[in-house]
Coordinates of C-alpha atoms in Angstrom, one line a residue:
M1283 CA -14.4 31.9 38.6
I1284 CA -15.9 30.2 35.5
Y1285 CA -16.6 26.4 35.4
Y1286 CA -17.0 24.8 32.0
V1287 CA -19.3 21.9 31.3
N1288 CA -19.5 19.8 28.1
A1289 CA -21.6 16.7 27.7
Q1290 CA -19.6 15.7 24.6
V1291 CA -16.3 15.0 26.4
K1292 CA -15.4 11.3 26.9
R1293 CA -14.5 11.8 30.6
S1294 CA -15.0 14.6 33.1
G1295 CA -12.1 17.0 33.8
D1296 CA -11.5 19.6 36.4
G1297 CA -14.0 22.2 35.1
T1298 CA -11.5 24.4 33.2
Q1299 CA -12.1 25.4 29.6
A1300 CA -9.4 22.9 28.4
H1301 CA -10.8 20.1 30.6
P1302 CA -14.5 20.7 31.2
F1303 CA -16.8 18.8 33.5
K1304 CA -19.1 16.3 31.8
F1305 CA -22.1 17.0 34.1
I1306 CA -23.6 20.3 35.4
S1307 CA -24.0 18.7 38.8
E1308 CA -20.2 18.6 39.2
A1309 CA -20.0 22.4 38.8
A1310 CA -23.1 22.8 41.0
N1311 CA -21.3 21.1 43.9
L1312 CA -18.5 23.7 43.7
A1313 CA -19.9 27.0 42.4
R1314 CA -20.0 29.8 45.0
A1315 CA -21.2 33.4 45.0
G1316 CA -19.9 35.3 42.0
D1317 CA -19.0 32.1 40.0
E1318 CA -20.4 31.2 36.6
V1319 CA -21.2 27.8 35.1
L1320 CA -21.0 27.9 31.3
V1321 CA -22.7 24.9 29.7
Y1322 CA -22.0 23.8 26.1
P1323 CA -24.7 22.4 23.8
G1324 CA -25.7 18.8 24.5
I1325 CA -28.2 16.7 26.4
Y1326 CA -27.6 16.5 30.2
R1327 CA -29.6 13.7 31.7
E1328 CA -29.4 14.7 35.4
S1329 CA -31.1 16.5 38.2
V1330 CA -29.0 19.6 39.1
D1331 CA -29.0 20.4 42.8
P1332 CA -27.2 23.6 43.5
K1333 CA -25.3 23.3 46.7
Y1334 CA -24.4 26.9 47.5
A1335 CA -26.2 30.3 47.4
G1336 CA -25.2 33.5 45.7
T1337 CA -25.7 37.0 47.0
A1338 CA -27.6 40.0 45.7
D1339 CA -24.5 41.5 44.2
K1340 CA -22.7 38.2 43.4
P1341 CA -25.3 35.7 42.1
I1342 CA -24.2 32.2 40.9
I1343 CA -24.9 32.2 37.1
Y1344 CA -25.7 29.0 35.2
R1345 CA -25.6 29.9 31.5
S1346 CA -26.2 27.9 28.3
A1347 CA -23.3 28.8 25.9
E1348 CA -25.8 28.8 23.0
C1349 CA -29.3 29.7 23.9
R1350 CA -31.5 26.6 24.4
K1351 CA -28.9 24.3 23.0
A1352 CA -28.0 22.9 26.4
V1353 CA -30.8 20.5 27.4
I1354 CA -31.4 19.4 31.0
T1355 CA -33.8 16.5 31.1
G1356 CA -35.4 14.3 33.7
A1357 CA -35.9 11.5 31.1
E1358 CA -33.8 8.6 29.9
R1359 CA -33.9 6.9 26.5
I1360 CA -35.1 3.3 26.5
T1361 CA -33.9 1.0 23.7
S1362 CA -34.7 -2.5 25.2
W1363 CA -38.3 -2.8 24.0
E1364 CA -39.6 -6.2 23.0
C1365 CA -42.5 -6.6 20.6
I1366 CA -45.3 -8.7 22.2
D1367 CA -48.4 -8.1 20.0
E1368 CA -47.9 -6.4 16.6
N1369 CA -47.8 -2.7 17.6
V1370 CA -47.5 -3.3 21.4
W1371 CA -44.1 -3.4 23.0
L1372 CA -42.9 -4.1 26.5
A1373 CA -40.0 -2.6 28.4
R1374 CA -38.8 -4.3 31.6
I1375 CA -36.8 -1.8 33.7
A1376 CA -35.0 -2.7 37.0
N1377 CA -36.3 -0.5 39.8
G1378 CA -32.8 0.4 40.8
M1379 CA -32.8 2.8 37.8
F1380 CA -35.1 5.1 39.7
G1381 CA -33.4 5.3 43.1
D1382 CA -35.7 6.2 46.0
Y1383 CA -38.4 7.7 43.7
N1384 CA -40.1 5.5 41.2
P1385 CA -42.5 7.6 39.0
Y1386 CA -44.3 4.4 38.0
T1387 CA -45.3 3.5 41.5
T1388 CA -46.0 7.1 42.6
E1389 CA -49.5 8.3 41.7
I1390 CA -50.4 11.9 41.3
F1391 CA -52.0 13.0 44.6
G1392 CA -53.0 16.0 46.5
D1393 CA -55.7 18.5 47.5
W1394 CA -58.0 19.5 44.5
Y1395 CA -56.7 16.6 42.4
F1396 CA -59.5 14.4 41.3
G1397 CA -57.9 12.1 38.7
K1398 CA -57.4 8.4 39.2
N1399 CA -54.7 5.8 38.4
T1400 CA -52.3 8.4 36.9
H1401 CA -48.6 8.1 37.7
T1402 CA -45.9 10.8 37.7
G1403 CA -44.1 8.8 35.1
E1404 CA -44.5 9.4 31.4
V1405 CA -43.6 7.8 28.0
Y1406 CA -42.5 10.0 25.1
L1407 CA -42.3 9.1 21.4
N1408 CA -40.1 11.4 19.5
G1409 CA -40.6 14.1 22.1
K1410 CA -44.4 13.9 22.3
S1411 CA -46.0 12.5 25.5
M1412 CA -48.2 9.4 25.2
Y1413 CA -51.3 8.7 27.3
E1414 CA -51.4 6.5 30.3
V1415 CA -54.3 4.1 30.7
P1416 CA -55.4 2.0 33.7
T1417 CA -55.6 -1.4 31.9
L1418 CA -53.4 -3.4 29.4
G1419 CA -56.5 -4.0 27.3
E1420 CA -56.7 -0.4 26.4
V1421 CA -53.1 -0.6 25.1
L1422 CA -53.8 -3.7 23.1
H1423 CA -57.1 -2.4 21.6
P1424 CA -57.0 1.5 21.6
E1425 CA -59.8 3.5 20.0
V1426 CA -58.8 4.8 16.6
S1427 CA -59.3 8.4 15.7
K1428 CA -57.8 10.3 12.7
Q1429 CA -59.5 13.7 13.0
S1430 CA -56.4 15.6 14.0
W1431 CA -52.8 15.0 15.0
D1432 CA -53.5 15.4 18.7
Q1433 CA -56.6 13.2 18.6
A1434 CA -54.8 10.6 16.5
F1435 CA -52.0 10.6 19.1
S1436 CA -54.4 9.6 21.8
V1437 CA -54.3 6.1 20.5
Y1438 CA -50.6 6.0 21.5
K1439 CA -51.2 4.6 24.9
W1440 CA -49.2 3.0 27.7
F1441 CA -49.8 1.0 30.8
T1442 CA -47.5 0.1 33.7
K1443 CA -47.3 -2.5 36.5
Q1444 CA -44.7 -3.9 38.9
E1445 CA -43.3 -7.5 38.7
N1446 CA -40.4 -9.1 40.5
G1447 CA -38.6 -5.8 41.3
C1448 CA -39.1 -4.4 37.9
T1449 CA -41.2 -1.7 36.3
L1450 CA -43.0 -3.1 33.3
I1451 CA -44.2 -0.6 30.7
Y1452 CA -46.5 -1.7 27.8
A1453 CA -46.9 0.8 25.0
N1454 CA -48.7 0.9 21.6
F1455 CA -46.5 2.6 19.1
H1456 CA -48.7 2.0 16.0
G1457 CA -46.0 0.8 13.6
Y1458 CA -43.1 2.7 15.0
N1459 CA -40.1 0.7 16.3
P1460 CA -39.3 2.1 19.7
N1461 CA -35.8 0.8 19.6
I1462 CA -35.1 2.9 16.5
E1463 CA -37.2 6.0 17.3
N1464 CA -36.4 8.3 20.3
V1465 CA -38.5 6.8 23.1
E1466 CA -37.9 8.3 26.6
I1467 CA -39.4 7.8 30.0
N1468 CA -39.5 10.1 33.1
V1469 CA -36.9 9.0 35.6
R1470 CA -36.1 12.0 37.7
R1471 CA -38.4 14.1 39.8
T1472 CA -36.8 17.5 39.0
C1473 CA -34.3 18.9 36.6
F1474 CA -32.8 22.0 38.2
Y1475 CA -34.0 22.3 41.8
P1476 CA -32.2 22.6 45.2
S1477 CA -32.9 19.8 47.6
V1478 CA -32.7 22.2 50.5
T1479 CA -34.2 25.7 51.1
G1480 CA -32.3 29.0 51.2
I1481 CA -30.2 28.6 48.0
N1482 CA -30.6 32.2 47.1
Y1483 CA -29.6 34.3 44.1
I1484 CA -29.2 31.8 41.3
H1485 CA -29.5 32.7 37.6
V1486 CA -30.7 30.1 35.1
L1487 CA -30.1 31.5 31.6
G1488 CA -30.9 30.1 28.2
F1489 CA -31.5 26.4 28.9
T1490 CA -34.0 23.9 27.5
I1491 CA -35.4 22.0 30.5
N1492 CA -37.9 19.2 30.1
K1493 CA -39.5 15.9 31.0
A1494 CA -39.6 15.5 34.8
A1495 CA -41.9 13.4 37.1
T1496 CA -43.1 16.3 39.3
Q1497 CA -45.9 15.8 41.9
W1498 CA -49.1 17.7 42.2
A1499 CA -48.6 21.1 43.7
P1500 CA -51.7 22.6 45.5
P1501 CA -51.5 25.7 47.7
T1502 CA -52.0 23.4 50.7
A1503 CA -48.9 21.3 50.2
Y1504 CA -45.2 21.4 49.2
Q1505 CA -45.0 22.8 45.7
E1506 CA -42.2 21.3 43.6
G1507 CA -41.4 22.1 40.0
M1508 CA -39.2 20.8 37.3
V1509 CA -37.1 24.0 37.9
G1510 CA -37.3 26.4 40.8
P1511 CA -35.7 28.0 43.9
H1512 CA -37.3 25.8 46.6
W1513 CA -38.2 28.5 49.1
S1514 CA -35.4 30.9 48.5
K1515 CA -34.8 34.4 47.3
G1516 CA -33.7 36.3 44.2
W1517 CA -33.7 33.7 41.4
L1518 CA -33.6 34.8 37.7
I1519 CA -34.9 32.3 35.1
E1520 CA -34.5 33.8 31.7
D1521 CA -34.7 32.8 28.0
C1522 CA -35.4 29.2 28.8
E1523 CA -37.7 26.7 27.2
I1524 CA -39.6 24.8 29.9
S1525 CA -41.8 21.8 28.8
D1526 CA -43.3 18.5 29.6
A1527 CA -43.4 18.6 33.4
K1528 CA -45.8 16.0 34.6
C1529 CA -47.4 18.7 36.9
V1530 CA -45.5 22.0 37.3
G1531 CA -42.9 23.5 35.0
I1532 CA -41.5 26.3 37.2
S1533 CA -42.3 26.4 41.0
L1534 CA -41.6 29.4 43.1
G1535 CA -43.9 28.0 45.7
K1536 CA -44.5 26.6 49.1
Y1537 CA -42.0 24.7 51.2
L1538 CA -42.7 21.4 53.1
Q1539 CA -44.9 21.8 56.2
P1540 CA -45.0 18.2 57.5
N1541 CA -47.9 18.8 59.8
N1542 CA -50.0 20.6 57.2
E1543 CA -49.7 18.8 53.9
N1544 CA -52.8 17.9 51.8
R1545 CA -54.9 17.7 55.0
W1546 CA -58.1 18.3 53.2
V1547 CA -57.9 15.2 51.1
I1548 CA -56.2 13.0 53.8
E1549 CA -58.1 14.0 56.9
R1550 CA -61.2 15.7 55.7
V1551 CA -61.1 17.8 58.9
K1552 CA -61.2 21.2 57.3
H1553 CA -62.1 22.4 53.9
G1554 CA -59.1 23.2 51.6
T1555 CA -59.5 26.9 51.8
Q1556 CA -59.2 26.8 55.6
T1557 CA -56.1 24.5 55.5
E1558 CA -54.6 27.0 53.0
R1559 CA -55.1 29.8 55.5
D1560 CA -53.5 27.6 58.1
A1561 CA -50.5 27.2 55.8
I1562 CA -50.2 30.9 55.4
C1563 CA -50.2 31.6 59.1
Q1564 CA -47.7 28.8 59.7
A1565 CA -45.4 30.3 57.0
Q1566 CA -45.5 33.7 58.6
L1567 CA -44.6 32.3 62.0
E1568 CA -41.7 30.4 60.4
G1569 CA -40.1 33.3 58.7
W1570 CA -42.0 34.0 55.4
N1571 CA -41.2 37.6 54.7
E1572 CA -39.7 39.9 52.1
E1573 CA -36.2 39.6 53.6
N1574 CA -36.0 35.8 53.2
I1575 CA -38.4 34.6 50.4
G1576 CA -39.4 35.6 46.9
S1577 CA -38.3 38.5 44.7
H1578 CA -37.7 36.2 41.7
V1579 CA -37.8 37.2 38.0
I1580 CA -39.0 34.9 35.2
R1581 CA -38.8 36.5 31.8
R1582 CA -38.6 35.6 28.1
C1583 CA -39.3 31.9 28.7
E1584 CA -41.4 29.7 26.5
I1585 CA -43.4 27.4 28.8
H1586 CA -45.6 24.6 27.3
H1587 CA -47.0 21.1 27.9
C1588 CA -46.8 21.3 31.7
E1589 CA -49.8 19.3 32.8
Q1590 CA -50.8 21.1 35.9
T1591 CA -49.4 24.6 35.3
G1592 CA -46.5 26.4 33.8
I1593 CA -45.7 28.4 36.9
A1594 CA -46.8 27.8 40.5
G1595 CA -45.9 30.1 43.3
H1596 CA -48.0 30.0 46.5
L1597 CA -46.3 32.2 49.1
G1598 CA -42.8 31.7 47.6
G1599 CA -43.7 33.8 44.5
A1600 CA -44.2 36.9 46.6
F1601 CA -42.6 40.1 45.4
S1602 CA -41.8 38.5 42.1
L1603 CA -42.0 39.5 38.4

């Protein structure tokens, strides 16, 4: 069966070609082994959570009808900025917008991460990420550099704090009006990622996937990505453009081990390399083998501007290409 999805329709239909769904998630709640989800060009602001697995001979196929024209993004556009000091603008966002995961109260954390005061949230001006700073003063009075585009952009800074149940974001746009330009912020943690393990044999073909508030993914903790199989088998990710993950773009990696997560930085009982060995032994005891995990293929993808790594795959990337 083929399910059709089109972000341009005014209201969602029944998934037929004549009456397509408006959101990919609607099809992801229904698609079974052998089905295809065909997605028309448009911007899909959602986190797709495939509910069912395919099989080796009958995968579930998610396909962009035009290569890279269907965009799955973890960001939302913000147009409620108020100018408070010449180039500095303030957005006041009710925390209900973020559900149970607020990227502007969640700091990047984990073994082998040594940064400070950096959140999983992000602010983008016309598709380019800005730079978080720990004080409002650095937004009000940024250092000016015009040596190159990237260096010049480093003066485009933002700062966040909490106040009365709201997330406040201050940003210096240097003459741009954020209510006219395309200004987006990270809202969702992932873009195409099952919430449970064992969702095998999924094909993700020809999408643009970007801007998610992913957490740090060391080999001694749960490794999440903007897109990925979440401890499953036989995924194909092909012809996609993957960009602007706060930490990891594609994760093939490790599942959650509640008793063995970031123990080095939290407990300082063992060195990180030893806790990694413990994680490997635990995974073997809990079913990590070629029959259950890995054997994924990633090919012909363009992966860029992912701030930890483009692809992570501790344990879960085994037997993959």
